Amino acid sequence: TGAGSDARRPLGIVVVGGLAFSQLVTLYVTPVFYTYFDEAPERVREAVRRARARIRARRRGTLAATEP
């Protein structure tokens, strides 16, 4: 209410929306990213281990097929 309130209302909505969005990012998104990045080295090691096991299995299969 008052003079100029029609011009200030949209700005207030944007400011409050920005505050709510930044709160959401701070409380929910940041911890999720931290968890993913914290567990990333373990996931990479597991993927490399599985890939090496597949390579070894293929080599064994190829060698077994060529032996008399």
Tab-separated table of C-alpha atoms in Angstrom:
chain	number	residue	atom	x	y	z
A	1	THR	CA	0.000	0.000	0.000
A	2	GLY	CA	1.082	3.538	-0.519
A	3	ALA	CA	2.739	5.514	-3.262
A	4	GLY	CA	4.791	3.394	-5.643
A	5	SER	CA	3.678	0.077	-4.201
A	6	ASP	CA	2.675	-1.118	-7.673
A	7	ALA	CA	6.303	-0.775	-8.790
A	8	ARG	CA	7.848	-2.317	-5.682
A	9	ARG	CA	5.661	-5.444	-5.540
A	10	PRO	CA	7.321	-7.300	-8.469
A	11	LEU	CA	10.753	-6.528	-7.059
A	12	GLY	CA	9.712	-7.885	-3.668
A	13	ILE	CA	8.414	-11.082	-5.248
A	14	VAL	CA	11.716	-11.596	-7.084
A	15	VAL	CA	13.769	-10.932	-3.948
A	16	VAL	CA	11.731	-13.322	-1.794
A	17	GLY	CA	11.796	-15.955	-4.548
A	18	GLY	CA	15.565	-15.618	-4.823
A	19	LEU	CA	15.979	-16.004	-1.087
A	20	ALA	CA	13.793	-19.118	-1.074
A	21	PHE	CA	15.685	-20.605	-4.032
A	22	SER	CA	19.095	-19.959	-2.466
A	23	GLN	CA	17.900	-21.537	0.780
A	24	LEU	CA	16.773	-24.627	-1.136
A	25	VAL	CA	20.133	-24.903	-2.892
A	26	THR	CA	22.061	-24.408	0.331
A	27	LEU	CA	20.110	-26.926	2.393
A	28	TYR	CA	19.374	-29.672	-0.140
A	29	VAL	CA	21.412	-29.508	-3.337
A	30	THR	CA	24.827	-28.750	-1.843
A	31	PRO	CA	24.837	-31.781	0.523
A	32	VAL	CA	23.745	-34.049	-2.331
A	33	PHE	CA	26.633	-32.884	-4.531
A	34	TYR	CA	29.030	-33.248	-1.617
A	35	THR	CA	27.901	-36.840	-1.084
A	36	TYR	CA	28.319	-37.702	-4.771
A	37	PHE	CA	31.784	-36.153	-4.955
A	38	ASP	CA	32.790	-37.777	-1.674
A	39	GLU	CA	31.859	-41.243	-2.984
A	40	ALA	CA	33.210	-40.660	-6.526
A	41	PRO	CA	36.703	-42.174	-6.009
A	42	GLU	CA	35.189	-45.385	-4.646
A	43	ARG	CA	32.790	-45.616	-7.589
A	44	VAL	CA	35.630	-45.082	-10.064
A	45	ARG	CA	37.771	-47.757	-8.402
A	46	GLU	CA	34.869	-50.213	-8.558
A	47	ALA	CA	34.233	-49.442	-12.240
A	48	VAL	CA	37.927	-49.935	-13.060
A	49	ARG	CA	37.987	-53.209	-11.134
A	50	ARG	CA	34.952	-54.496	-13.065
A	51	ALA	CA	36.444	-53.410	-16.395
A	52	ARG	CA	39.726	-55.178	-15.636
A	53	ALA	CA	37.835	-58.329	-14.638
A	54	ARG	CA	35.940	-58.263	-17.963
A	55	ILE	CA	39.203	-57.843	-19.883
A	56	ARG	CA	40.793	-60.763	-18.019
A	57	ALA	CA	37.727	-62.928	-18.692
A	58	ARG	CA	37.852	-62.105	-22.411
A	59	ARG	CA	41.559	-62.926	-22.574
A	60	ARG	CA	40.990	-66.238	-20.812
A	61	GLY	CA	38.147	-67.059	-23.176
A	62	THR	CA	40.258	-66.197	-26.218
A	63	LEU	CA	43.225	-68.222	-24.974
A	64	ALA	CA	41.036	-71.208	-24.161
A	65	ALA	CA	39.525	-71.127	-27.659
A	66	THR	CA	42.957	-71.130	-29.364
A	67	GLU	CA	44.504	-73.935	-27.298
A	68	PRO	CA	44.283	-77.515	-28.710
